[in-house]
Short mmCIF file of C-alpha atoms in Angstrom, two decimals:
data_model
loop_
_atom_site.label_atom_id
_atom_site.label_comp_id
_atom_site.label_asym_id
_atom_site.label_seq_id
_atom_site.Cartn_x
_atom_site.Cartn_y
_atom_site.Cartn_z
CA UNK A 883 194.85 64.91 -152.92
CA UNK A 884 194.27 68.64 -153.52
CA UNK A 885 190.69 69.69 -154.11
CA UNK A 886 189.64 72.06 -156.90
CA UNK A 887 192.56 71.07 -159.16
CA UNK A 888 191.09 69.94 -162.51
CA UNK A 889 191.95 66.51 -163.84
CA UNK A 890 191.43 64.56 -167.05
CA UNK A 891 189.70 61.26 -167.77
CA UNK A 892 191.13 58.82 -170.30
CA UNK A 893 189.24 55.68 -171.39
CA UNK A 894 191.19 53.07 -173.35
CA UNK A 895 188.95 51.17 -175.79
CA UNK A 896 190.91 48.06 -176.81
CA UNK A 897 188.85 46.97 -179.82
CA UNK A 898 189.85 47.24 -183.49
CA UNK A 899 188.28 45.71 -186.60
CA UNK A 900 191.80 44.65 -187.57
CA UNK A 901 195.32 45.49 -186.46
CA UNK A 902 197.31 48.03 -188.47
CA UNK A 903 200.63 46.62 -189.63
CA UNK A 904 202.70 49.12 -187.62
CA UNK A 905 200.65 49.16 -184.38
CA UNK A 906 201.88 47.74 -181.06
CA UNK A 907 199.11 49.21 -178.86
CA UNK A 908 196.92 46.83 -176.89
CA UNK A 909 193.98 46.19 -179.22
CA UNK A 910 192.19 43.29 -180.90
CA UNK A 911 188.99 42.38 -182.74
CA UNK A 912 186.41 41.76 -180.03
CA UNK A 913 182.99 40.16 -179.87
CA UNK A 914 179.82 42.09 -179.06
CA UNK A 915 179.58 40.36 -175.67
CA UNK A 916 183.16 41.39 -174.83
CA UNK A 917 182.34 44.99 -175.69
CA UNK A 918 179.35 44.95 -173.36
CA UNK A 919 181.41 43.39 -170.55
CA UNK A 920 184.06 46.06 -171.12
CA UNK A 921 181.54 48.92 -170.88
CA UNK A 922 180.27 47.56 -167.55
CA UNK A 923 183.84 47.22 -166.27
CA UNK A 924 184.64 50.85 -167.14
CA UNK A 925 181.60 51.98 -165.15
CA UNK A 926 182.63 49.78 -162.19
CA UNK A 927 186.21 51.11 -162.15
CA UNK A 928 185.02 54.68 -162.46
CA UNK A 929 182.80 54.18 -159.42
CA UNK A 930 185.79 52.85 -157.45
CA UNK A 931 187.80 56.04 -158.09
CA UNK A 932 184.96 58.53 -157.73
CA UNK A 933 185.33 59.02 -153.94
CA UNK A 934 189.04 59.89 -154.36
CA UNK A 935 188.19 62.61 -156.84
CA UNK A 936 185.16 64.06 -155.08
CA UNK A 937 185.28 67.85 -155.12
CA UNK A 938 187.45 67.96 -158.23
CA UNK A 939 186.32 68.63 -161.79
CA UNK A 940 187.32 66.80 -164.95
CA UNK A 941 187.80 69.33 -167.73
CA UNK A 942 188.89 66.83 -170.39
CA UNK A 943 187.59 63.38 -171.34
CA UNK A 944 189.36 61.31 -174.00
CA UNK A 945 188.28 57.98 -175.50
CA UNK A 946 191.35 56.45 -177.15
CA UNK A 947 192.35 53.06 -178.39
CA UNK A 948 192.09 50.89 -180.27
CA UNK A 949 189.16 52.23 -182.26
CA UNK A 950 186.53 53.73 -179.95
CA UNK A 951 184.19 54.42 -182.89
CA UNK A 952 184.08 50.67 -183.60
CA UNK A 953 182.03 49.88 -180.49
CA UNK A 954 179.21 52.15 -181.62
CA UNK A 955 177.57 55.31 -180.35
CA UNK A 956 175.26 53.58 -177.86
CA UNK A 957 178.13 52.02 -175.88
CA UNK A 958 180.17 55.23 -175.95
CA UNK A 959 177.13 57.17 -174.76
CA UNK A 960 176.58 54.69 -171.89
CA UNK A 961 180.18 55.10 -170.75
CA UNK A 962 179.98 58.87 -170.93
CA UNK A 963 176.71 58.85 -168.96
CA UNK A 964 178.35 56.66 -166.31
CA UNK A 965 181.31 59.06 -166.05
CA UNK A 966 178.94 62.02 -165.68
CA UNK A 967 177.17 60.23 -162.83
CA UNK A 968 180.45 59.44 -161.04
CA UNK A 969 182.57 62.56 -161.59
CA UNK A 970 182.03 66.28 -161.84
CA UNK A 971 182.64 67.04 -165.53
CA UNK A 972 182.93 70.71 -166.48
CA UNK A 973 180.17 72.08 -168.73
CA UNK A 974 182.85 73.23 -171.19
CA UNK A 975 184.97 70.08 -170.93
CA UNK A 976 186.84 68.98 -174.05
CA UNK A 977 185.39 65.52 -174.85
CA UNK A 978 187.28 63.64 -177.58
CA UNK A 979 186.59 60.33 -179.32
CA UNK A 980 189.16 58.70 -181.59
CA UNK A 981 187.61 57.40 -184.83
CA UNK A 982 188.58 55.50 -187.94
CA UNK A 983 186.92 56.60 -191.18
CA UNK A 984 185.40 53.16 -191.87
CA UNK A 985 183.38 53.22 -188.63
CA UNK A 986 182.23 56.88 -188.70
CA UNK A 987 178.59 56.25 -189.56
CA UNK A 988 175.94 58.95 -189.61
CA UNK A 989 174.25 57.27 -186.65
CA UNK A 990 177.48 57.24 -184.64
CA UNK A 991 178.07 60.94 -185.28
CA UNK A 992 174.50 61.81 -184.28
CA UNK A 993 174.74 59.87 -181.01
CA UNK A 994 178.16 61.37 -180.15
CA UNK A 995 176.84 64.89 -180.67
CA UNK A 996 173.82 64.12 -178.50
CA UNK A 997 176.07 62.71 -175.77
CA UNK A 998 178.15 65.90 -175.62
CA UNK A 999 181.24 64.82 -177.56
CA UNK A 1000 182.75 67.98 -179.06
CA UNK A 1001 186.04 66.81 -180.56
CA UNK A 1002 186.97 63.97 -182.92
CA UNK A 1003 190.43 62.57 -183.61
CA UNK A 1004 190.47 60.75 -186.95
CA UNK A 1005 193.20 58.39 -188.14
CA UNK A 1006 193.71 59.38 -191.79
CA UNK A 1007 197.50 58.71 -191.96
CA UNK A 1008 197.92 59.33 -195.72
CA UNK A 1009 196.13 60.62 -198.80
CA UNK A 1010 197.80 57.92 -200.93
CA UNK A 1011 195.84 54.68 -201.15
CA UNK A 1012 198.93 52.54 -201.78
CA UNK A 1013 200.49 53.92 -198.58
CA UNK A 1014 197.27 53.19 -196.67
CA UNK A 1015 197.38 49.58 -197.89
CA UNK A 1016 201.05 49.31 -196.88
CA UNK A 1017 200.14 50.48 -193.37
CA UNK A 1018 197.24 48.03 -193.13
CA UNK A 1019 194.59 50.73 -192.91
CA UNK A 1020 191.03 49.65 -193.70
CA UNK A 1021 189.95 52.81 -195.53
CA UNK A 1022 190.76 54.65 -198.73
CA UNK A 1023 191.43 58.36 -198.71
CA UNK A 1024 188.10 58.96 -200.47
CA UNK A 1025 186.38 57.20 -197.55
CA UNK A 1026 188.28 59.42 -195.12
CA UNK A 1027 187.20 62.53 -197.01
CA UNK A 1028 183.57 61.42 -196.92
CA UNK A 1029 183.73 60.59 -193.20
CA UNK A 1030 185.23 63.95 -192.25
CA UNK A 1031 182.70 65.88 -194.33
CA UNK A 1032 179.88 63.90 -192.68
CA UNK A 1033 181.30 64.82 -189.29
CA UNK A 1034 181.46 68.48 -190.24
CA UNK A 1035 177.89 68.35 -191.56
CA UNK A 1036 176.86 66.77 -188.24
CA UNK A 1037 178.18 69.85 -186.41
CA UNK A 1038 181.71 68.83 -185.40
CA UNK A 1039 184.04 71.78 -185.93
CA UNK A 1040 186.91 70.60 -183.72
CA UNK A 1041 188.38 67.71 -185.72
CA UNK A 1042 191.96 66.47 -185.41
CA UNK A 1043 193.54 64.39 -188.17
CA UNK A 1044 196.51 62.03 -187.89
CA UNK A 1045 199.15 61.90 -190.62
CA UNK A 1046 202.28 59.73 -190.93
CA UNK A 1047 205.56 60.45 -192.71
CA UNK A 1048 208.83 58.65 -193.28
CA UNK A 1049 207.12 55.69 -194.97
CA UNK A 1050 209.10 53.25 -197.14
CA UNK A 1051 209.85 54.89 -200.49
CA UNK A 1052 208.04 58.10 -199.58
CA UNK A 1053 209.35 61.22 -201.32
CA UNK A 1054 208.92 64.76 -200.10
CA UNK A 1055 206.71 65.56 -203.10
CA UNK A 1056 204.36 62.65 -202.34
CA UNK A 1057 204.19 63.47 -198.65
CA UNK A 1058 203.39 67.10 -199.34
CA UNK A 1059 200.57 65.96 -201.65
CA UNK A 1060 199.08 64.23 -198.60
CA UNK A 1061 199.58 67.36 -196.51
CA UNK A 1062 197.76 69.50 -199.07
CA UNK A 1063 194.92 66.98 -199.37
CA UNK A 1064 194.49 66.90 -195.60
CA UNK A 1065 194.56 70.70 -195.34
CA UNK A 1066 191.76 70.83 -197.91
CA UNK A 1067 189.61 69.05 -195.30
CA UNK A 1068 189.91 72.10 -193.01
CA UNK A 1069 190.99 70.33 -189.79
CA UNK A 1070 191.32 72.26 -186.54
CA UNK A 1071 194.28 70.15 -185.43
CA UNK A 1072 196.92 67.88 -186.95
CA UNK A 1073 199.06 65.20 -185.30
CA UNK A 1074 201.91 64.13 -187.56
CA UNK A 1075 204.24 61.26 -186.68
CA UNK A 1076 207.15 59.53 -188.34
CA UNK A 1077 206.73 55.79 -188.84
CA UNK A 1078 208.44 53.71 -186.17
CA UNK A 1079 209.12 50.03 -186.82
CA UNK A 1080 208.08 48.40 -183.56
CA UNK A 1081 209.39 44.89 -182.76
CA UNK A 1082 206.75 42.20 -183.11
CA UNK A 1083 204.57 44.11 -185.58
CA UNK A 1084 204.32 42.89 -189.20
CA UNK A 1085 206.18 45.93 -190.49
CA UNK A 1086 208.78 45.61 -187.75
CA UNK A 1087 209.42 42.00 -188.73
CA UNK A 1088 209.68 42.89 -192.41
CA UNK A 1089 212.05 45.75 -191.55
CA UNK A 1090 211.58 47.78 -194.76
CA UNK A 1091 214.04 50.52 -195.65
CA UNK A 1092 212.78 53.89 -194.43
CA UNK A 1093 213.94 57.33 -195.60
CA UNK A 1094 217.25 58.16 -193.91
CA UNK A 1095 217.58 60.74 -191.13
CA UNK A 1096 218.35 63.62 -193.51
CA UNK A 1097 215.37 62.80 -195.70
CA UNK A 1098 213.08 62.55 -192.66
CA UNK A 1099 214.39 65.89 -191.40
CA UNK A 1100 213.56 67.45 -194.77
CA UNK A 1101 210.03 65.99 -194.61
CA UNK A 1102 209.52 67.35 -191.10
CA UNK A 1103 210.81 70.85 -191.85
CA UNK A 1104 208.76 71.04 -195.06
CA UNK A 1105 205.71 70.06 -193.00
CA UNK A 1106 206.51 72.69 -190.36
CA UNK A 1107 206.83 75.41 -192.99
CA UNK A 1108 203.61 74.51 -194.80
CA UNK A 1109 201.54 74.32 -191.61
CA UNK A 1110 202.97 77.63 -190.41
CA UNK A 1111 201.86 79.26 -193.67
CA UNK A 1112 198.43 77.64 -193.23
CA UNK A 1113 198.01 79.38 -189.87
CA UNK A 1114 198.69 76.46 -187.52
CA UNK A 1115 200.52 76.86 -184.22
CA UNK A 1116 203.25 74.26 -183.69
CA UNK A 1117 202.67 73.70 -179.99
CA UNK A 1118 204.35 70.29 -179.49
CA UNK A 1119 206.90 68.28 -181.48
CA UNK A 1120 204.26 66.25 -183.35
CA UNK A 1121 201.18 68.47 -182.93
CA UNK A 1122 199.84 71.54 -184.70
CA UNK A 1123 196.61 73.42 -184.06
CA UNK A 1124 194.69 76.39 -185.30
CA UNK A 1125 194.65 79.15 -182.63
CA UNK A 1126 192.70 77.99 -179.59
CA UNK A 1127 192.43 74.38 -180.79
CA UNK A 1128 195.40 72.72 -179.08
CA UNK A 1129 194.43 69.40 -177.49
CA UNK A 1130 193.66 70.25 -173.88
CA UNK A 1131 193.73 66.59 -172.87
CA UNK A 1132 197.04 65.63 -174.49
CA UNK A 1133 198.61 68.80 -173.10
CA UNK A 1134 198.13 67.25 -169.63
CA UNK A 1135 200.75 64.64 -170.43
CA UNK A 1136 203.34 67.27 -171.33
CA UNK A 1137 202.67 69.42 -168.26
CA UNK A 1138 202.48 66.56 -165.72
CA UNK A 1139 198.88 67.40 -164.89
CA UNK A 1140 196.57 64.84 -163.29
CA UNK A 1141 194.61 62.29 -165.31
CA UNK A 1142 192.79 59.06 -164.50
CA UNK A 1143 192.98 56.24 -167.03
CA UNK A 1144 190.31 53.53 -167.20
CA UNK A 1145 190.46 50.40 -169.34
CA UNK A 1146 192.94 47.57 -170.01
CA UNK A 1147 196.39 49.05 -170.53
CA UNK A 1148 195.31 52.54 -169.41
CA UNK A 1149 197.79 54.59 -167.37
CA UNK A 1150 197.09 57.23 -164.72
CA UNK A 1151 198.97 60.07 -163.06
CA UNK A 1152 197.31 61.41 -159.89
CA UNK A 1153 198.98 63.51 -157.20
CA UNK A 1154 202.43 62.43 -158.38
CA UNK A 1155 201.52 58.73 -158.34
CA UNK A 1156 201.55 56.57 -161.47
CA UNK A 1157 199.56 53.37 -161.90
CA UNK A 1158 198.03 51.34 -164.71
CA UNK A 1159 195.62 48.53 -165.48
CA UNK A 1160 197.23 45.39 -166.94
CA UNK A 1161 196.79 45.09 -170.70
CA UNK A 1162 194.26 42.27 -170.50
CA UNK A 1163 190.55 42.60 -171.20
CA UNK A 1164 189.81 39.41 -169.24
CA UNK A 1165 191.67 40.76 -166.20
CA UNK A 1166 190.03 44.18 -166.48
CA UNK A 1167 186.54 42.71 -166.70
CA UNK A 1168 187.42 40.27 -163.91
CA UNK A 1169 187.97 42.94 -161.27
CA UNK A 1170 191.74 43.44 -161.76
CA UNK A 1171 193.13 46.32 -159.71
CA UNK A 1172 195.56 48.92 -161.06
CA UNK A 1173 199.27 48.31 -160.57
CA UNK A 1174 201.65 50.85 -159.08
CA UNK A 1175 204.10 52.20 -161.66
CA UNK A 1176 207.52 53.74 -161.13
CA UNK A 1177 208.56 57.02 -162.71
CA UNK A 1178 209.44 57.04 -166.40
CA UNK A 1179 212.42 54.65 -166.73
CA UNK A 1180 215.73 56.48 -166.79
CA UNK A 1181 214.31 59.79 -165.58
CA UNK A 1182 214.16 61.32 -162.11
CA UNK A 1183 211.00 63.42 -161.62
CA UNK A 1184 212.76 66.67 -162.55
CA UNK A 1185 214.27 64.95 -165.60
CA UNK A 1186 210.86 63.73 -166.70
CA UNK A 1187 209.54 67.27 -166.37
CA UNK A 1188 212.38 68.63 -168.53
CA UNK A 1189 211.94 65.89 -171.12
CA UNK A 1190 208.20 66.55 -171.45
CA UNK A 1191 208.34 70.33 -171.35
CA UNK A 1192 211.10 70.52 -173.98
CA UNK A 1193 208.73 68.71 -176.34
CA UNK A 1194 206.47 71.78 -176.30
CA UNK A 1195 206.72 75.17 -177.95
CA UNK A 1196 206.29 76.84 -174.54
CA UNK A 1197 209.30 74.97 -173.20
CA UNK A 1198 210.48 75.09 -169.60
CA UNK A 1199 209.31 77.73 -167.14
CA UNK A 1200 212.36 78.08 -164.90
CA UNK A 1201 210.40 79.52 -161.95
CA UNK A 1202 207.93 76.61 -162.15
CA UNK A 1203 210.84 74.17 -162.30
CA UNK A 1204 212.43 75.67 -159.16
CA UNK A 1205 209.09 75.68 -157.32
CA UNK A 1206 208.31 72.05 -158.19
CA UNK A 1207 211.71 70.52 -157.50
CA UNK A 1208 213.50 72.94 -155.17
CA UNK A 1209 216.55 73.20 -157.40
CA UNK A 1210 218.05 75.88 -159.61
CA UNK A 1211 217.62 75.67 -163.37
CA UNK A 1212 220.98 77.40 -163.94
CA UNK A 1213 223.02 74.22 -164.70
CA UNK A 1214 220.50 73.16 -167.35
CA UNK A 1215 220.27 76.68 -168.78
CA UNK A 1216 224.03 76.59 -169.38
CA UNK A 1217 223.59 73.61 -171.70
CA UNK A 1218 220.69 75.26 -173.54
CA UNK A 1219 222.61 78.54 -173.85
CA UNK A 1220 225.28 76.70 -175.83
CA UNK A 1221 222.57 75.61 -178.30
CA UNK A 1222 221.21 79.11 -178.79
CA UNK A 1223 223.75 80.23 -181.40
CA UNK A 1224 223.29 77.20 -183.70
CA UNK A 1225 219.55 77.80 -183.57
CA UNK A 1226 218.52 74.69 -181.65
CA UNK A 1227 217.27 76.41 -178.48
CA UNK A 1228 215.81 79.82 -177.71
CA UNK A 1229 215.01 81.94 -174.67
CA UNK A 1230 211.41 82.70 -173.77
CA UNK A 1231 210.05 85.33 -171.35
CA UNK A 1232 209.81 82.60 -168.68
CA UNK A 1233 212.65 80.23 -169.57
CA UNK A 1234 213.86 78.10 -172.48
CA UNK A 1235 212.42 76.14 -175.40
CA UNK A 1236 213.66 74.17 -178.37
CA UNK A 1237 213.27 75.47 -181.91
CA UNK A 1238 211.81 73.37 -184.73
CA UNK A 1239 215.38 72.48 -185.72
CA UNK A 1240 215.95 71.50 -182.09
CA UNK A 1241 212.85 69.32 -182.12
CA UNK A 1242 214.55 67.20 -184.79
CA UNK A 1243 217.32 66.24 -182.38
CA UNK A 1244 215.35 66.60 -179.16
CA UNK A 1245 216.46 63.25 -177.73
CA UNK A 1246 220.13 64.20 -178.07
CA UNK A 1247 219.50 67.66 -176.61
CA UNK A 1248 217.53 66.32 -173.64
CA UNK A 1249 220.27 63.82 -172.84
CA UNK A 1250 222.82 66.62 -173.05
CA UNK A 1251 220.80 68.96 -170.81
CA UNK A 1252 220.29 66.23 -168.23
CA UNK A 1253 224.03 65.71 -168.27
CA UNK A 1254 224.10 68.66 -165.88
CA UNK A 1255 223.06 66.14 -163.20
CA UNK A 1256 226.21 64.08 -163.65
CA UNK A 1257 228.96 64.66 -161.11
CA UNK A 1258 232.14 66.22 -162.45
#
C-alpha cells in the first residue's frame, strides 16, 4: 500500500431511537450496554488496521449511521480519541458527525466541539410537519430550527442539512417552501434526495403514489435554480455547497479514493480492494472479520470510475482515465459528444461532464456511454 497517500475513516453507528419509515440502512434501537460494547469493538478493529496504514494520514473522519448523535458525546469522544491514538489524523482533517435534531443536546454539541468535530450533517428532510410524520421522523421542523441554531451558537459553522423531495402528494410550491425555510438556516451544505421506496420498509410495503418523472424533474430543476441563485455550487448530483464547503469525505467515494470503514455494515476501499463488515452488531462485537467484496455489481473498474465521476460537476478527466486504466477515452467521448447538442453533456478543460439536465437521466446516459465497451 502506497505511503503518504491520504485516506478517510468512516465509522458506522448502527443505533437509532426509531426507524424512519423509508430507511433500509442497518440500524436499530440499542441498549446502553450494546452501545458500550460497540464502542470497544470499534477501537479493537481500528487497532487491527493501524499497522496497515502506518505512515499514512487520515484527512477525513465521518461518523454515519444510524444516528451517531443518539449514543451521546462521551461515546463519540472515546471513539475519536481511540482513532487519534491508532492513526495519524491531519490537524485540519474534516471530522463529521451525523445528527438528528431530537438528539442534538447542548451537552452533545459542547463535547463534540471539545473533541475536534468541525462538521455536522443534520437530517432535517422537510420543513412541513405533516411530511415529517409521513416519513416517520421524530422531530418537528421547529425542533430542527432550534437544534441548528444551538449548533451555530456552539461554534459550528460547517453544517450540512438533508432534504427530501418527490414525497407523496408533494407539489412544487410546497417543496420550495421547505427549500426557503432550510436556506433561512444558513447551511454551508445541502444534500437533497428524491424519496425511494425500498422493499421491506413500511413505505415500500404501502407503495404510495409518488410524483411522476416529469413532476420530479421539475422539482429537481427548480431546486437547482434556487440553490444556484443562493450561491451554492452544485458539485454532485444530490449535493450542493457554498464555495469551499463541499464534503471532503463523501467526495472520496466519487473519486475512488481510499477509505477505511469500521462498524457493522461498514464498507472499505483500500488500494483497490473492497471489503466490509457483516451487518450484525453481535458479529461485529464478537470479533467478526471483514469480508472481501467484489467490484460494484455490473461494472468493470473503469466502468465504476465513469459511473462515479459522471455524478460530479467536475466529470471525467480523460488523462486520469487513460493513466488509471490504460485505455483511450475516445470511444466514450463519442457517446458524450452526441449528447452535447441536446444539452445533456458538456466539455470541460480536462474532459467531459454531465449538465444538470443530464443529471436527471444520468443512469440512462451512463449505460449508453458504457455501451462503447460492447463488441460491434
